[in-house]
Short mmCIF file of C-alpha atoms in Angstrom, two decimals:
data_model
loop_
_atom_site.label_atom_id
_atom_site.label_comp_id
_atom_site.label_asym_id
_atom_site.label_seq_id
_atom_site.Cartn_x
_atom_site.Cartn_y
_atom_site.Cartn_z
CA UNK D 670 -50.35 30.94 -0.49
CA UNK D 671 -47.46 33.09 -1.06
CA UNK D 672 -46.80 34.08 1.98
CA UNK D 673 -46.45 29.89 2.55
CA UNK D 674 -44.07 29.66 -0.73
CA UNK D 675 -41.85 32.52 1.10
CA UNK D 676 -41.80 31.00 4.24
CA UNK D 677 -41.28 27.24 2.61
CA UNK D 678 -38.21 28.76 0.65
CA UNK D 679 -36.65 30.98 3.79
CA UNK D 680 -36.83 27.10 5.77
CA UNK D 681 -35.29 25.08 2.56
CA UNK D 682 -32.42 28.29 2.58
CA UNK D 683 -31.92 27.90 6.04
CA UNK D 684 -31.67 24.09 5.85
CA UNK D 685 -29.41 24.06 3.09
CA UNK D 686 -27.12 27.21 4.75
CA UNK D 687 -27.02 24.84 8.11
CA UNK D 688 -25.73 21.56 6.11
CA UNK D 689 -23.14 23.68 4.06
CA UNK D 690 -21.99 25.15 7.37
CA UNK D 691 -21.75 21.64 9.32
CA UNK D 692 -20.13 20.14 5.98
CA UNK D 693 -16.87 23.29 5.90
CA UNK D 694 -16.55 21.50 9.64
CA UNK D 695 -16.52 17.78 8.34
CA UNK D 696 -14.27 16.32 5.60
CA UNK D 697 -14.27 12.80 3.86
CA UNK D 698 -10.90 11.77 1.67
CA UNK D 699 -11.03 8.35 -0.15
CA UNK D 700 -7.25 7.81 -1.12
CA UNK D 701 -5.19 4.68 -1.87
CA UNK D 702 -1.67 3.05 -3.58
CA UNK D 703 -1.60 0.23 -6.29
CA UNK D 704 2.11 -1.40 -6.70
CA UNK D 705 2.59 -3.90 -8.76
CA UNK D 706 6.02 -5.36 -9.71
CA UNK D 707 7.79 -8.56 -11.28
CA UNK D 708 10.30 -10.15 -9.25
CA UNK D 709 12.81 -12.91 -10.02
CA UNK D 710 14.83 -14.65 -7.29
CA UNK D 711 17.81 -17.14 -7.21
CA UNK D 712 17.53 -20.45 -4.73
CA UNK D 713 14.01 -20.39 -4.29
CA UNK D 714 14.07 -24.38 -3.16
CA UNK D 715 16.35 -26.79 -1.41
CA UNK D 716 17.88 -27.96 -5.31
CA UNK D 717 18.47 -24.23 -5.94
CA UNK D 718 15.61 -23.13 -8.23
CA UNK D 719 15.09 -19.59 -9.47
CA UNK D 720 12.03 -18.14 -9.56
CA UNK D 721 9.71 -15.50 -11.64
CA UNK D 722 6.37 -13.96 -9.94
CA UNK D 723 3.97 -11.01 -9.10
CA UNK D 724 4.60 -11.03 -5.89
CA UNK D 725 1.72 -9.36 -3.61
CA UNK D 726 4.33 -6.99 -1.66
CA UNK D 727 6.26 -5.04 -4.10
CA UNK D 728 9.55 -2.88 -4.29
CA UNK D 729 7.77 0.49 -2.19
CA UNK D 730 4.36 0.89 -0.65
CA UNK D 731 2.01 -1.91 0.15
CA UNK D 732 -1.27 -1.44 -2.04
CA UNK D 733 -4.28 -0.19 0.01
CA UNK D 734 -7.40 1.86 -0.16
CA UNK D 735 -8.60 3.85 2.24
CA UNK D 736 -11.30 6.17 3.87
CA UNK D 737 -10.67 8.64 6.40
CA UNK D 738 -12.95 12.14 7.80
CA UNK D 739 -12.54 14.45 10.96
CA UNK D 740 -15.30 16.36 12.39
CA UNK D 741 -14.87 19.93 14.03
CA UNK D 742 -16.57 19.49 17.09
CA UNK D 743 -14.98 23.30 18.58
CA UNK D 744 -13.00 24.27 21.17
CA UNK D 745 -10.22 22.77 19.42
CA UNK D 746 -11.47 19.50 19.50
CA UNK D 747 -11.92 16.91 16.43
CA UNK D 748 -13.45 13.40 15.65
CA UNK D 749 -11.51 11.26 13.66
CA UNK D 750 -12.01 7.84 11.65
CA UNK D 751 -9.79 6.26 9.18
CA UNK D 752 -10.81 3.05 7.48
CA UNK D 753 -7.97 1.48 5.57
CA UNK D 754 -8.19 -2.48 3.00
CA UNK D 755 -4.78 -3.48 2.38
CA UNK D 756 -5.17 -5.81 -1.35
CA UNK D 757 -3.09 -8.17 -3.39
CA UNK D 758 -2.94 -6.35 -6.88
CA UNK D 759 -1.90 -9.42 -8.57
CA UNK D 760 -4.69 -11.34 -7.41
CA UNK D 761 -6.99 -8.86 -5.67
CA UNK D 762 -7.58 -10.68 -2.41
CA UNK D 763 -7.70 -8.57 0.59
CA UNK D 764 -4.46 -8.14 3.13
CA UNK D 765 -3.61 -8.70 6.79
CA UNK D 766 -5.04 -12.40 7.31
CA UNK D 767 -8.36 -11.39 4.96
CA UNK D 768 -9.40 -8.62 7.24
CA UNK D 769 -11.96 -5.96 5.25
CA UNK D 770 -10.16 -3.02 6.99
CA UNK D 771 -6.73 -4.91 7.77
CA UNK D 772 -4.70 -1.95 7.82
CA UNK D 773 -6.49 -0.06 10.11
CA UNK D 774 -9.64 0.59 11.61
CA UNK D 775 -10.38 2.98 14.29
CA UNK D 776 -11.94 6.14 15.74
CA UNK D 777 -10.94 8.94 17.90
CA UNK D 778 -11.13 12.34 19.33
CA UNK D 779 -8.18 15.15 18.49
CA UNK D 780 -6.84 18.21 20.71
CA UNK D 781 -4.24 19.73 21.60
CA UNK D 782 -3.24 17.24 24.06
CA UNK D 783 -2.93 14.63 21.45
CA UNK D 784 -4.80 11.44 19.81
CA UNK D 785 -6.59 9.06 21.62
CA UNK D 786 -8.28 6.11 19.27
CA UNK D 787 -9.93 2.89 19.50
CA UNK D 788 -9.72 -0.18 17.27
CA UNK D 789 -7.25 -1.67 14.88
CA UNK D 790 -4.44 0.98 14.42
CA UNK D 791 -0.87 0.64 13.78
CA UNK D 792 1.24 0.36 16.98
CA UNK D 793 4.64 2.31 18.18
CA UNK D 794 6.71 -0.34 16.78
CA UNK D 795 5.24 0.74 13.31
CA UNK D 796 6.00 4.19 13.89
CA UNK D 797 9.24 3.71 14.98
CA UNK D 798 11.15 2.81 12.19
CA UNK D 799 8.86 4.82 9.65
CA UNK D 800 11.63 7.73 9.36
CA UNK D 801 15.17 6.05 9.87
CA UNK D 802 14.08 2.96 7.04
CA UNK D 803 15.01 4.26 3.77
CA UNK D 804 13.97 0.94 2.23
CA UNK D 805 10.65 0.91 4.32
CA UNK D 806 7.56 -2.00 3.78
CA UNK D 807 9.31 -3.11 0.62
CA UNK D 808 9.49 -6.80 -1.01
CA UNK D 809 13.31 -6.92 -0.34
CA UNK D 810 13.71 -4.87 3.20
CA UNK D 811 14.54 -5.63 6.79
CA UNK D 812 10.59 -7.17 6.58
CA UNK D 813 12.28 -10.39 4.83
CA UNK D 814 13.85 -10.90 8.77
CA UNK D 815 11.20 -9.70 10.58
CA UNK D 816 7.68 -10.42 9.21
CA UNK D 817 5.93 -8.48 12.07
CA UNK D 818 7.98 -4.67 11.67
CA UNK D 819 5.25 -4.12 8.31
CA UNK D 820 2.26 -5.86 10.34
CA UNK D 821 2.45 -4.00 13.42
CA UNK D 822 -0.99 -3.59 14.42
CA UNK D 823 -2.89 -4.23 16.97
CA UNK D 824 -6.64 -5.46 17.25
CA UNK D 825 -9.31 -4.40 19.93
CA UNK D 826 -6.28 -1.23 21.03
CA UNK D 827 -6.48 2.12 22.87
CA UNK D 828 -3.98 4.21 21.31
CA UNK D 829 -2.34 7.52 22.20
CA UNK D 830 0.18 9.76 20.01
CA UNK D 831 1.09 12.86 21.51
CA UNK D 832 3.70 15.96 20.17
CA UNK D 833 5.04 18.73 21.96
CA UNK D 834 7.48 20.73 20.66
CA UNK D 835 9.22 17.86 18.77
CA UNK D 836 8.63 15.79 20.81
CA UNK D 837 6.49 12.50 20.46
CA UNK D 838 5.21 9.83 23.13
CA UNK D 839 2.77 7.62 22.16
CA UNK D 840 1.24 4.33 23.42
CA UNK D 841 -1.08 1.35 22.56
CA UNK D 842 -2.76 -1.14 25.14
CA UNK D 843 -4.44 -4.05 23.29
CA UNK D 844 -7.45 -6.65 24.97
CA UNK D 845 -7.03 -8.90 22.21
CA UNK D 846 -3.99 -8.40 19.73
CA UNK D 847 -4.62 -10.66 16.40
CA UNK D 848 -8.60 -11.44 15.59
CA UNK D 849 -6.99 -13.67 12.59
CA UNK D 850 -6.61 -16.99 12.28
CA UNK D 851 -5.16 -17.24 8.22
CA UNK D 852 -3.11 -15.04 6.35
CA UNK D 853 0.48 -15.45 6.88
CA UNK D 854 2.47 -13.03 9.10
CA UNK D 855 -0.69 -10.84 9.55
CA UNK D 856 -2.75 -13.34 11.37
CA UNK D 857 -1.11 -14.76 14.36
CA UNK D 858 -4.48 -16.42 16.28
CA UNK D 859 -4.77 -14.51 19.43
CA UNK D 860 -8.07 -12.58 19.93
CA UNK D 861 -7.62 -12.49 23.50
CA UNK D 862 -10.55 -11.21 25.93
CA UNK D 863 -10.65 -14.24 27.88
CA UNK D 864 -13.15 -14.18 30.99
CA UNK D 865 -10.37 -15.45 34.09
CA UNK D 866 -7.15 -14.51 32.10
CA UNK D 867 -6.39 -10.43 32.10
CA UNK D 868 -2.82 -11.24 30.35
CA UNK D 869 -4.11 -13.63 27.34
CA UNK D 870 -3.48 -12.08 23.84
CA UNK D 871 -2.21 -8.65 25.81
CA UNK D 872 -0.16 -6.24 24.01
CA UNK D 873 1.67 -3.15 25.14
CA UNK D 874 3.66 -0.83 23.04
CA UNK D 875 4.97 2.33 23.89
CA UNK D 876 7.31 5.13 21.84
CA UNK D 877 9.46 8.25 22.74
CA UNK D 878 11.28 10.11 20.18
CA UNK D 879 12.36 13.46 19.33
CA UNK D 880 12.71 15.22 16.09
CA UNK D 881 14.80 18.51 15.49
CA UNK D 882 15.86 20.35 12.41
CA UNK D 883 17.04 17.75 10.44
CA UNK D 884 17.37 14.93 12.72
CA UNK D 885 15.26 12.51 14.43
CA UNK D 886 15.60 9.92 17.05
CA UNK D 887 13.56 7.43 18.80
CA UNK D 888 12.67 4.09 21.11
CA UNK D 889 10.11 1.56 21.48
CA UNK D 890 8.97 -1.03 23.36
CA UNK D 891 6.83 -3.73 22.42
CA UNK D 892 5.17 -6.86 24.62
CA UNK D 893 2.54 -9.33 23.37
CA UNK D 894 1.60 -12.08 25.48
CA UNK D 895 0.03 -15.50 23.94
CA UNK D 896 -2.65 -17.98 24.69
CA UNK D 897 -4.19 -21.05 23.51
CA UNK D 898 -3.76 -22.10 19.99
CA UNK D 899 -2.14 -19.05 18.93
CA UNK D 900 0.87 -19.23 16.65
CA UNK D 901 4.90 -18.25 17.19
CA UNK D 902 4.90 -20.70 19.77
CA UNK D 903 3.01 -18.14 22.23
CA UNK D 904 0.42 -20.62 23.30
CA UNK D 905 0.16 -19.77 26.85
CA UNK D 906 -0.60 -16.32 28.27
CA UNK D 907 2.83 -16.80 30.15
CA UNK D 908 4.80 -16.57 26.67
CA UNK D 909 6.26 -13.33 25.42
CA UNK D 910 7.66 -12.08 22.49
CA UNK D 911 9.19 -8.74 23.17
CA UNK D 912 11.10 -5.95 21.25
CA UNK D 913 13.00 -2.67 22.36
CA UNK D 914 14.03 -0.42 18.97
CA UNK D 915 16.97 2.45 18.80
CA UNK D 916 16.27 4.03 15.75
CA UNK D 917 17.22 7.44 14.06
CA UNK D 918 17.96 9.73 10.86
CA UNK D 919 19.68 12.40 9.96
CA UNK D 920 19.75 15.08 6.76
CA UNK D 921 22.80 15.91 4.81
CA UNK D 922 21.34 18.46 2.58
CA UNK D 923 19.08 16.79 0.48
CA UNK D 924 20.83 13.33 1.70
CA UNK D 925 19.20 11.05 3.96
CA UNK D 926 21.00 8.79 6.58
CA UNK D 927 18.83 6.07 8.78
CA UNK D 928 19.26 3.33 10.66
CA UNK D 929 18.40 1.34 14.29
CA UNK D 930 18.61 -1.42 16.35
CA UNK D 931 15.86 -3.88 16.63
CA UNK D 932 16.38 -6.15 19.62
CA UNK D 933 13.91 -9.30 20.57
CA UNK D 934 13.39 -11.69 23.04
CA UNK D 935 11.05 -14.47 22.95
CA UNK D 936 9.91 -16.52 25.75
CA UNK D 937 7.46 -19.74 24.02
CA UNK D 938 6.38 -22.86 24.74
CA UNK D 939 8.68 -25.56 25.52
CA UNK D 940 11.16 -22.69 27.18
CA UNK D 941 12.12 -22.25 23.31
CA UNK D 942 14.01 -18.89 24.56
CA UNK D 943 15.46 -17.01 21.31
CA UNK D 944 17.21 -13.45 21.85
CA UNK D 945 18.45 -11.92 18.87
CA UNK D 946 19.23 -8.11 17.13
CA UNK D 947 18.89 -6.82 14.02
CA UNK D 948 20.75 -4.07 12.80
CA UNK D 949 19.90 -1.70 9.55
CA UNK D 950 21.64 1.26 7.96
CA UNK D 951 20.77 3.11 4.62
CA UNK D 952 20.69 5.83 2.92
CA UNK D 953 18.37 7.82 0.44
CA UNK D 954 19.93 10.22 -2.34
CA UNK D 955 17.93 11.98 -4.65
CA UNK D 956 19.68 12.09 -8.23
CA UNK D 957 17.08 15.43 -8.87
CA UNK D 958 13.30 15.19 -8.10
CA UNK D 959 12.11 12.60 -10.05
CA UNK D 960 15.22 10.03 -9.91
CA UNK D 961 16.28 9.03 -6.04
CA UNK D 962 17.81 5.71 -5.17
CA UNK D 963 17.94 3.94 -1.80
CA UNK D 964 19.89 1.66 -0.52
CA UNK D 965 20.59 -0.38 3.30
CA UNK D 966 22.60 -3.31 5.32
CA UNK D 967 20.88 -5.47 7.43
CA UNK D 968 22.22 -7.67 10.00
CA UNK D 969 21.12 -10.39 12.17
CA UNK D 970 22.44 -11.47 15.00
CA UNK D 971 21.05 -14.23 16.87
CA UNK D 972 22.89 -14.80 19.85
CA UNK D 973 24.09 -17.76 20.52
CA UNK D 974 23.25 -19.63 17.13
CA UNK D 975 25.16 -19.74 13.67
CA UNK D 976 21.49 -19.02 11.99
CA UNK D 977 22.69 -15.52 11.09
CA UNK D 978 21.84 -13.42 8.54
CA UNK D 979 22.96 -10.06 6.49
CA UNK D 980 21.40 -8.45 3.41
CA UNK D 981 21.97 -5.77 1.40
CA UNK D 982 19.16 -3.63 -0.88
CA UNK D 983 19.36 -0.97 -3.50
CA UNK D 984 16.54 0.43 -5.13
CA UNK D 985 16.19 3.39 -8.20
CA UNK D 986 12.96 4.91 -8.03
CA UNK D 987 11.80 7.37 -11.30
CA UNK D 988 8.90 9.19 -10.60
CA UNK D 989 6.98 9.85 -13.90
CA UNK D 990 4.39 12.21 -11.66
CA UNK D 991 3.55 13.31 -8.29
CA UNK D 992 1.20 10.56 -8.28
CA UNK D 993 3.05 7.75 -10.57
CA UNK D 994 6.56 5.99 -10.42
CA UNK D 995 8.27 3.16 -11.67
CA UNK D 996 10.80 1.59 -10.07
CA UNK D 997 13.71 -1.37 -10.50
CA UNK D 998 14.91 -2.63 -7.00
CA UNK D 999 17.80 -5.68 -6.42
CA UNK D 1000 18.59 -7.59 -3.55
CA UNK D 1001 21.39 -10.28 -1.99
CA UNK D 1002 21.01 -12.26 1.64
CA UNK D 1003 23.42 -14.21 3.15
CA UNK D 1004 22.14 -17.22 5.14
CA UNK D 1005 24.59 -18.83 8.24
CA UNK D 1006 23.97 -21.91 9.47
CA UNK D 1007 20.39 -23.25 8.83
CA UNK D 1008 18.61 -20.12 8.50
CA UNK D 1009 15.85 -20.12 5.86
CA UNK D 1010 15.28 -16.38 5.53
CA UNK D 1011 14.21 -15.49 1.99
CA UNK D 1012 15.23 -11.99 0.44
CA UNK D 1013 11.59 -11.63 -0.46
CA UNK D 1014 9.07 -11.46 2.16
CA UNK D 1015 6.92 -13.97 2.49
CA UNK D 1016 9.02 -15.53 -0.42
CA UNK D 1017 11.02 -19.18 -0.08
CA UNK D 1018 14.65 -19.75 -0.21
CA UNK D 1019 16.90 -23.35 0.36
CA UNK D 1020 18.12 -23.85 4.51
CA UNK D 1021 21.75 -22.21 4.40
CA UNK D 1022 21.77 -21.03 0.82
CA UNK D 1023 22.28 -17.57 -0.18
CA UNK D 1024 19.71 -15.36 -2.76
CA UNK D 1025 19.92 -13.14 -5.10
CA UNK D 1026 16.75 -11.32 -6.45
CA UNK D 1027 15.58 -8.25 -8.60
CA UNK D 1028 12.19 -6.67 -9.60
CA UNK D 1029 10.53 -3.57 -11.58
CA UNK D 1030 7.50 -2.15 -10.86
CA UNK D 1031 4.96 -0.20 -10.88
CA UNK D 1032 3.46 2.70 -8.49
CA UNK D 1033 0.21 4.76 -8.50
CA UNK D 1034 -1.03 7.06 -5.85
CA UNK D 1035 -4.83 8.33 -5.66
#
């Protein structure tokens, strides 16, 4: 009997020595962002209303939660997952057309080679302008002209992000870009996969950059193709909507300059042909470490139309913590022609009127 109490204890040891060694090469992080914010904006309607809300996208980071783990498989090989919910903190609905894991959802193996990962990840155009925006996915940003920069994901995607020595290529190949059918910019209607049809709902992007000692630089390029019923006018598989990006930064001491070019083509239904490029520059200074302000120009060109556009942002951040800041962030847009493009995204604003807006908010990190 106690020779079976000896032998029952050595297996439980043994058992419980073999999980703690497989968990030191595993690792589960559950992290997140809740920004919240009050904005107020001039022109909000044809007869030149203003306008107070809690808008959903606020004046920094989009609010998410998120899971993500690796797994040390050896040989200097990992598994990887990350599962990420972008929310509405001012009415706690979920994000990217009411997807559970909108922000991202994918797996993948790690090596010294690179990433490879498949599912719903964030595509080179994302990464592209995530160094040389100062401003980044904010409520008043270059996202106010171009609704897709902060959504740029891509469903049912193979995905590759390489570096070397500075440098970084990296690729995505989508079957089926947009699962969504509702939910504003994030859900454009094009789940591809179609038997017959190898180019519905396609997207490519792809991404080359370098970054040195205290400078970066990089391109993209971007295709999706459309099909039936889905939105932007890309209802055929023989529609495109392309972009090409030029983007960059550079450190002054503690000073950072950034800016690109964004330039798109669309081919939709109807031969509706637009061509058009924006332009952004800005510039972050921190005041000391808790007390930084940003600010950028944005331009938009749309060749061959009045329906230009040009903003301007500045934004004083106070960080409180490590983990909490608050923030008060203003913003003017100047509409040409007939353009419509409100200085809050998502947000409304008269045909040909200009807007003014400001907002304070909240930020807390987990």
């Amino acid at each position: 009997m106690q020779k079976m109490k000896i032998a029952g204890a050595m297996t439980l040891a043994g058992m419980v020595l073999s999980g703690a060694a497989q968990a030191q090469g595993s690792s589960v992080m559950i992290y997140g962002i809740i920004d919240s914010a009050v904005a107020y904006t001039t022109n909000a309607n044809a007869n030149g209303n203003s306008v107070i809300k809690m808008p959903s996208l606020t004046g920094s980071y989009p609010s998410r939660i998120g899971f993500k783990g690796s797994e040390d498989l050896g040989g200097g090989l990992q598994a990887l997952f990350v599962l990420e919910s972008g929310f509405a903190p001012d009415s706690g609905g979920m994000g990217q057309g009411n997807r559970l894991f909108g922000r991202q959802s994918f797996v993948g193996i790690k090596g010294g080679w690179g990433q490879v990962s498949l599912g719903r990840q964030i595509n080179m155009t994302f990464l592209a302008t995530a160094k040389s925006d100062v401003i980044g996915p904010s409520l008043f940003s270059i996202n106010s002209i171009d609704s897709y920069l902060p959504n740029a994901r891509s469903d049912n995607a193979i995905g590759y992000l390489g570096n070397f020595n500075g440098f970084t290529v990296g690729a995505t190949y989508s079957f089926g870009r947009d699962t969504a059918s509702a939910g504003g910019p994030s859900a454009t209607n094009c789940p591809g996969e179609v038997a017959g049809n190898a180019k519905a709902c396609r997207q490519v992007t792809g991404l080359l950059g370098y970054d040195g000692k205290g400078f970066g630089i990089n391109s993209s390029y971007d295709i999706m193709y459309g099909n039936t019923g889905a939105s932007g006018g890309l209802s055929s598989s023989g529609n495109t909507d392309q972009r090409v990006t030029l983007n960059g930064y550079v450190m002054l001491g503690e000073v950072k300059l950034g800016g690109g070019i964004i330039d798109r083509r669309t081919r939709a239904v109807g031969n509706v042909n637009t061509d058009s490029d924006l332009y952004y520059l800005g510039a972050s200074y921190p005041f000391s470490a808790a007390l930084v302000l940003d600010g950028q120009l944005i331009r938009l060109n749309v060749k061959g139309s009045s329906n230009d556009a040009t903003m301007s942002v500045a934004r004083l951040t106070y960080n409180l913590s490590k983990r909490t800041a608050i923030y008060t962030s203003m913003g003017y847009i100047k509409n040409g022609g007939t353009s419509a493009l409100a200085l809050d995204a998502g947000g409304t604003v008269g045909a040909g009127k200009n807007q003014f807006g400001v907002m304070t908010g909240i930020r807390h990190m987990f």
